[in-house]
Short mmCIF file of C-alpha atoms and ligand atoms in Angstrom, two decimals:
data_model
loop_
_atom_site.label_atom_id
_atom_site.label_comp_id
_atom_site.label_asym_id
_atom_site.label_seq_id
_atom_site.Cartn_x
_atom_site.Cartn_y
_atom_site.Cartn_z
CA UNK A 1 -0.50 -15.72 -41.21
CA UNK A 2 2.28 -15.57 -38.52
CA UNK A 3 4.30 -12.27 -37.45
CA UNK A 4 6.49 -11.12 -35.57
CA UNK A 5 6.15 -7.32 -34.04
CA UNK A 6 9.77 -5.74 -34.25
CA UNK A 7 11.50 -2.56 -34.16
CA UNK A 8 14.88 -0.37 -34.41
CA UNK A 9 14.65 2.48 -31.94
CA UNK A 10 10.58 2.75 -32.31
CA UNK A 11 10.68 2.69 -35.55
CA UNK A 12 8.46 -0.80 -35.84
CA UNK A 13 7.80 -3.03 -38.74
CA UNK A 14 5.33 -6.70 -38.88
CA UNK A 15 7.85 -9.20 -40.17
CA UNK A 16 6.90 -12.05 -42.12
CA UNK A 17 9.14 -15.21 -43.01
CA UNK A 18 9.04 -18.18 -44.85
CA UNK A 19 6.78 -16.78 -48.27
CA UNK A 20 9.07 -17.56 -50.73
CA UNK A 21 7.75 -14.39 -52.74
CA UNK A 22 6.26 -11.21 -52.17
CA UNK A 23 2.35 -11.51 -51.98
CA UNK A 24 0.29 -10.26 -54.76
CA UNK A 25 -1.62 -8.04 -52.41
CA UNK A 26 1.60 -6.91 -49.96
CA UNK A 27 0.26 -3.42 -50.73
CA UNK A 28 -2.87 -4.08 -49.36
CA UNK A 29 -1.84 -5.85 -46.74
CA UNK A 30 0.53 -3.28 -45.94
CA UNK A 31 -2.24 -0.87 -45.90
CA UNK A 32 -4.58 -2.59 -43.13
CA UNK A 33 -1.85 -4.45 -41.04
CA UNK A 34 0.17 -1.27 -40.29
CA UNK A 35 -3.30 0.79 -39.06
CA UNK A 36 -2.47 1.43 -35.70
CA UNK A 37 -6.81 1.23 -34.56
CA UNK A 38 -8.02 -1.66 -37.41
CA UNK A 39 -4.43 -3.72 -37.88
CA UNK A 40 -1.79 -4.80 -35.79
CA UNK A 41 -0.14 -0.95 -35.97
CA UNK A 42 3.24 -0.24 -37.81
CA UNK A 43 5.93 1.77 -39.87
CA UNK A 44 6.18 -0.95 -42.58
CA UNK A 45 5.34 -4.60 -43.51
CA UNK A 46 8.69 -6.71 -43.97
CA UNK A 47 9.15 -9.98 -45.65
CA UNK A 48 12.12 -12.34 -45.36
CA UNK A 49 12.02 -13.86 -48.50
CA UNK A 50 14.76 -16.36 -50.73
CA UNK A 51 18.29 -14.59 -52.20
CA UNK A 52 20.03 -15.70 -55.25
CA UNK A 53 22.90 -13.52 -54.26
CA UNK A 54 22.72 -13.26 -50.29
CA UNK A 55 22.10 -15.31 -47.36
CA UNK A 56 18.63 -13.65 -46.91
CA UNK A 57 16.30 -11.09 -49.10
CA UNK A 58 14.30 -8.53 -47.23
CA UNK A 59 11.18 -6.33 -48.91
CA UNK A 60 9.66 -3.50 -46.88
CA UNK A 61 6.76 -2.30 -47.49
CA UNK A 62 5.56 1.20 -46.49
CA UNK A 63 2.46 2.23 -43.95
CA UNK A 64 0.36 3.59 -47.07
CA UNK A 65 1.48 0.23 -49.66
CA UNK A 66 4.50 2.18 -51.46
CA UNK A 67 7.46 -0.61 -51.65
CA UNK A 68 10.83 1.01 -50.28
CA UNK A 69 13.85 0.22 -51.84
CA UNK A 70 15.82 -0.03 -48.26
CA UNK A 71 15.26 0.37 -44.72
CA UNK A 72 18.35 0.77 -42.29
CA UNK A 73 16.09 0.30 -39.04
CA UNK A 74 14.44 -2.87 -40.74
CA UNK A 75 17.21 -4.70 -41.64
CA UNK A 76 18.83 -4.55 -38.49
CA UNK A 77 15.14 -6.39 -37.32
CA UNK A 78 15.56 -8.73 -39.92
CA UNK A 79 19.44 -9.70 -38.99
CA UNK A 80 17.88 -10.46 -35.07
CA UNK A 81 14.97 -12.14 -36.89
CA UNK A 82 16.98 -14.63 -38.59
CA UNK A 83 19.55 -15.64 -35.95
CA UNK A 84 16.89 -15.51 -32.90
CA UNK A 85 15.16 -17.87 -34.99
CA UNK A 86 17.75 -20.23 -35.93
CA UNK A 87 17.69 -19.62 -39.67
CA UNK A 88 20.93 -18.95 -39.54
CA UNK A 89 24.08 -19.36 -36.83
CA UNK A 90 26.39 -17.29 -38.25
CA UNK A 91 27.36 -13.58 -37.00
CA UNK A 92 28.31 -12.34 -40.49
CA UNK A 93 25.76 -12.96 -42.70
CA UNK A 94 24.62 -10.58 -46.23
CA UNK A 95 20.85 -9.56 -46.63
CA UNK A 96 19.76 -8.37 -50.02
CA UNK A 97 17.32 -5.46 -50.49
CA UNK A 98 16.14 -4.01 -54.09
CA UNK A 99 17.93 -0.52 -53.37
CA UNK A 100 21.25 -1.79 -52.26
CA UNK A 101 22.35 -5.33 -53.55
CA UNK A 102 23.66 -8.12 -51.05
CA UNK A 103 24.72 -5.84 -47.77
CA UNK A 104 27.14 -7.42 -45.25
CA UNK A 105 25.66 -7.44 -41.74
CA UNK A 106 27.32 -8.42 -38.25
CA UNK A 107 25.50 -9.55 -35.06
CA UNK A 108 26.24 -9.37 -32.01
CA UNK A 109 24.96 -11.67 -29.87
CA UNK A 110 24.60 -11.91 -26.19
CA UNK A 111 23.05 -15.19 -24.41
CA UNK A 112 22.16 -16.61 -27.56
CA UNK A 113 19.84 -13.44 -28.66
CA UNK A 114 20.82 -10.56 -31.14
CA UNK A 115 21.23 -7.33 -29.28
CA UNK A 116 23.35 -4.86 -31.35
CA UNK A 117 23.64 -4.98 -35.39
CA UNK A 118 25.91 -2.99 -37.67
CA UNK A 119 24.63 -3.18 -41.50
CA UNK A 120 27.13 -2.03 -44.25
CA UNK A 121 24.57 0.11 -46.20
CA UNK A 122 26.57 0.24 -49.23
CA UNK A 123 27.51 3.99 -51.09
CA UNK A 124 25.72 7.16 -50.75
CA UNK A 125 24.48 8.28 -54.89
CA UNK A 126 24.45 11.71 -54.82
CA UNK A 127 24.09 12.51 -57.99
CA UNK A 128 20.69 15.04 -58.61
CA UNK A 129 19.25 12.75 -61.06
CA UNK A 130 19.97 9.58 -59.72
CA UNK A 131 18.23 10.28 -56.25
CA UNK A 132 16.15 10.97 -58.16
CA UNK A 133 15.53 14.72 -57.90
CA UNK A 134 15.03 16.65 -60.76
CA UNK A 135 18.22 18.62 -60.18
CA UNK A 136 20.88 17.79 -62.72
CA UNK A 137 24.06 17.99 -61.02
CA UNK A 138 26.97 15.79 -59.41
CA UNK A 139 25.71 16.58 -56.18
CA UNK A 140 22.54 18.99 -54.66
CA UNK A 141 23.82 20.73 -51.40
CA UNK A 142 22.00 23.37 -50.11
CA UNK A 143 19.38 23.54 -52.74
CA UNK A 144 16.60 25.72 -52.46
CA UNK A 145 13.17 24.21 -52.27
CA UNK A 146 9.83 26.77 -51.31
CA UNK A 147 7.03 25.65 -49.77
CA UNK A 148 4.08 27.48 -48.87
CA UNK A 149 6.33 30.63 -49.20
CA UNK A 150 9.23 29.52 -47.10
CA UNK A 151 12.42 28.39 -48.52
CA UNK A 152 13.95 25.64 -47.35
CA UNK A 153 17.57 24.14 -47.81
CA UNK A 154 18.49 20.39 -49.09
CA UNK A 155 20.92 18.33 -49.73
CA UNK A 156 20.28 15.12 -51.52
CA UNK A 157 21.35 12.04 -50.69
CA UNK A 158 20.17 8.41 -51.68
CA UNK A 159 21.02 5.02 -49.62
CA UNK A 160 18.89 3.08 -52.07
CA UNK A 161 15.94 5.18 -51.03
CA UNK A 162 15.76 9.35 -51.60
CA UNK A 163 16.43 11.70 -48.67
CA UNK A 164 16.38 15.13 -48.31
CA UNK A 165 18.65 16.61 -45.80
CA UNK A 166 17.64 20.08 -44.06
CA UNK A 167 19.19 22.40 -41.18
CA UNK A 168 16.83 23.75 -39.08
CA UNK A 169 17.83 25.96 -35.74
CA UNK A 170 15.87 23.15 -33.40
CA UNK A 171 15.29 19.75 -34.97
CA UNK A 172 13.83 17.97 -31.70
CA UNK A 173 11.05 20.64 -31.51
CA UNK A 174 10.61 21.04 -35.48
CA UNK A 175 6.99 21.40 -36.62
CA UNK A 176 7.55 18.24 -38.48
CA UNK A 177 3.69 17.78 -39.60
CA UNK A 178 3.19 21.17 -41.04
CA UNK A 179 6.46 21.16 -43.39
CA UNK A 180 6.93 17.57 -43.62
CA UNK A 181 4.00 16.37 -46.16
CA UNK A 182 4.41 19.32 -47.94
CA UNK A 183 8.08 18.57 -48.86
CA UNK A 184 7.97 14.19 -49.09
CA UNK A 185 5.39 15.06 -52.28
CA UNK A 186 7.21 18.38 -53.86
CA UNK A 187 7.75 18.30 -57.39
CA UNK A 188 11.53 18.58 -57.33
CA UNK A 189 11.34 15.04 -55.87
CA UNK A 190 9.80 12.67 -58.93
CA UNK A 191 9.56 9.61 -56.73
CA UNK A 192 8.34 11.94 -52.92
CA UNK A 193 11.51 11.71 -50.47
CA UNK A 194 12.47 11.01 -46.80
CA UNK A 195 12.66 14.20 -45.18
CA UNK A 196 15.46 14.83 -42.73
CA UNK A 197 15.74 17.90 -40.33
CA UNK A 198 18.75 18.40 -38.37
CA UNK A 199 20.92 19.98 -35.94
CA UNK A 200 24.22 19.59 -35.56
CA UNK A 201 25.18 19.80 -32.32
CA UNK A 202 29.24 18.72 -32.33
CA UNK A 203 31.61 17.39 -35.06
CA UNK A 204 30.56 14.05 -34.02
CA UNK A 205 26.80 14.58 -32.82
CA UNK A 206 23.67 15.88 -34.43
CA UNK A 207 20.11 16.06 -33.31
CA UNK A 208 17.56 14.65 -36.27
CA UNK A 209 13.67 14.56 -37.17
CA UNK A 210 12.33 12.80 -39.43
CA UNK A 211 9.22 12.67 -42.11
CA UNK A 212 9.33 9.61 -43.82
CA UNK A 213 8.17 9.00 -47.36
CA UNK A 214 4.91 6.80 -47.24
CA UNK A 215 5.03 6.61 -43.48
CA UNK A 216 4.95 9.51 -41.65
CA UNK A 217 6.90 11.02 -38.81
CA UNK A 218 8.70 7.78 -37.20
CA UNK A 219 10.59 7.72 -34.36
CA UNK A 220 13.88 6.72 -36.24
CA UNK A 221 15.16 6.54 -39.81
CA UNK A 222 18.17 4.37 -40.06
CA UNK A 223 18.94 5.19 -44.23
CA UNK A 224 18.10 8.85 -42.84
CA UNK A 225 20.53 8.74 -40.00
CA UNK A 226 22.89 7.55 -42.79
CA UNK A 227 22.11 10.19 -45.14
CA UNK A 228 22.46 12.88 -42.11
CA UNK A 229 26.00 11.86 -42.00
CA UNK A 230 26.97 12.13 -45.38
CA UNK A 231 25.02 15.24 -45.89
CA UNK A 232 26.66 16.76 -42.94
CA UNK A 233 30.21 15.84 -44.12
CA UNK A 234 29.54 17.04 -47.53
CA UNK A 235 28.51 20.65 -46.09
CA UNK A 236 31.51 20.46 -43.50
CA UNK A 237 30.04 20.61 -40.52
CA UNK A 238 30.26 16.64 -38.67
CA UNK A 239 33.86 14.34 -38.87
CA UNK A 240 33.04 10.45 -40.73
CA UNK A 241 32.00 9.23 -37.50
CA UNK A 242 28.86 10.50 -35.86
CA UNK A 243 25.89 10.04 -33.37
CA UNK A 244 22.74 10.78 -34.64
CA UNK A 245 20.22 11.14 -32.02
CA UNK A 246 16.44 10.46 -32.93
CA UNK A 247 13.64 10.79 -31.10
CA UNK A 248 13.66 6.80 -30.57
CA UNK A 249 17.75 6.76 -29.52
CA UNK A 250 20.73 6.87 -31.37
CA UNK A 251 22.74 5.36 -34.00
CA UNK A 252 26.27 5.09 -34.95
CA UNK A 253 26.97 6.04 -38.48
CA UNK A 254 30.37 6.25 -40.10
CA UNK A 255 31.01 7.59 -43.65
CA UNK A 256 34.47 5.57 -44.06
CA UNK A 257 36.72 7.42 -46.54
CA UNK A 258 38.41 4.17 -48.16
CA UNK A 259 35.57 2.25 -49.25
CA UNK A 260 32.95 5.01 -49.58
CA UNK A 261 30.55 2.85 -47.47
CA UNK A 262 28.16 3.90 -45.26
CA UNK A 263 28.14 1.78 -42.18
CA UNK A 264 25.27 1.73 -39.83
CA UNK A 265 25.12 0.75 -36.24
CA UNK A 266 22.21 0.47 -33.84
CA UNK A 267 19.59 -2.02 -32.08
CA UNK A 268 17.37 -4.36 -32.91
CA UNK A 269 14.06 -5.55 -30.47
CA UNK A 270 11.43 -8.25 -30.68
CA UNK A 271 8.33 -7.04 -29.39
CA UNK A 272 5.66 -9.59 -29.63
CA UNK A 273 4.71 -12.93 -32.52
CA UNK A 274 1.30 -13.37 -33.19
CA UNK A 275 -0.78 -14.81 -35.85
CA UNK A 276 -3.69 -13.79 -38.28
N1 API B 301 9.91 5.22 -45.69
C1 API B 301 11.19 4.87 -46.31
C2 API B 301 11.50 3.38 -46.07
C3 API B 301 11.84 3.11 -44.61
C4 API B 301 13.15 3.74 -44.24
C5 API B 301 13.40 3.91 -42.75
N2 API B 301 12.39 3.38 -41.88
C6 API B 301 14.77 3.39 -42.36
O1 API B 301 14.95 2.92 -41.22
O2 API B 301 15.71 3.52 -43.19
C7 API B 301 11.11 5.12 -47.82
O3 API B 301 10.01 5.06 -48.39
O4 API B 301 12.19 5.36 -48.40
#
């Protein structure tokens, strides 16, 4: 089995081309590859598989075998994938992924490799339900959620996958281990969620931590950084536009008010290929 060792701002994924479905045992597989002491180490197991409806299909799966319905830092790895590789020589191509459709994603390219990718990540759902939390209501801002006797407040957002948004005084230095397991798996949340702490630091900056559902605390969520933005709109306190800074780097995110569509830009590297 060939891979190829990528990530987006740390967060790093074992990509896998040219299976024309996903493996019976991509759980599994999932499980031991991304074991940082008995595998190769990573966030998340990616395939590159055949579309109907897009240039490319990607499937991520999580660190602990869950499959994820979208990944913002992956697809940007499997955009630089494709064109490094020559499966493609366009600069606009579409990449479909089970939580969002066919996405359109530009490249840009500098001597002949990928550098910087900006993924249209489709609309926010913010509907309770529909996240799914088990909140019924058009949208869940500031919603009270206890844990161990301390209350925390979320706002909901989906990109495909669930994320909970909270505002915490000091998001770099956030006891994300303690707080974060116990909220991914509370029952409010009937499929676990993404767990997003942030602070906002301007109009158009915020500082964010995240504990991602079925992987952990990475060092960058690109559907979170996305799901920062709208959350931070929706409570008033960021413009469309914004820099969220994770503990990888930053992204570019822009909520744009005609379309409703999330757009997403950031970097994409290509650590190592290797074989199994
Ligand atoms: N753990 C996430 C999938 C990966 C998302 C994240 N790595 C990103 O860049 O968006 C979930 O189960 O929803």
């Amino acid at each position: 089995m060939k891979f190829t060792k990528m990530h987006g701002l740390g967060n790093d994924f074992i990509v896998v081309a040219g299976e024309q479905q996903l493996p019976e045992n991509a759980a599994q597989l999932a499980i031991e590859l991304c074991n940082r002491f008995f595998g190769i180490g990573a966030d998340g197991l990616v395939y590159i598989l055949p579309s109907e409806i897009a240039d490319f299909r990607m499937r991520i799966i999580n660190s602990d075998g869950s499959e994820a319905e979208q990944c913002g830092n992956a697809i940007r790895c499997v955009a630089k994938y494709v064109y490094d590789n020559g499966l493609t020589n366009q600069e606009e191509i579409t990449i479909e992924t089970l939580g969002a459709g066919a996405q359109r994603v530009q490249l840009t390219v500098e001597s002949g490799k990928v550098q910087t990718v900006r993924v249209d990540m489709g609309e926010p759902i913010l509907s309770g339900l529909q996240v799914p939390t088990t909140v019924d209501a058009e949208q869940v801002i500031e919603h009270p959620v206890t844990v161990d006797g301390r209350e925390f407040r979320f706002t909901a957002v989906s990109m495909g996958n669930p994320h909970a948004v909270i505002y915490v005084d000091d998001a770099v230095n956030f006891d994300l281990a303690t707080w974060g397991p116990k909220l991914e798996t509370h029952p409010l949340f009937p499929r676990k969620i993404n767990v997003e702490f942030v602070t906002v630091k301007s109009r158009s900056h915020t500082d964010m931590r995240v504990w991602e559902r079925g992987a952990g605390p990475t060092l960058a969520c690109g559907t979170g950084a996305c799901a920062t933005v709208v959350s931070s709109v929706l409570n008033g306190l960021t413009d469309r536009t914004a820099t969220v800074s994770l503990k990888g780097g930053d992204l570019l995110i822009e909520w744009n008010e005609e379309d409703n569509h999330v757009y997403m830009t950031g970097p994409a590297a290509e650590v190592f290929r290797g074989s199994l």
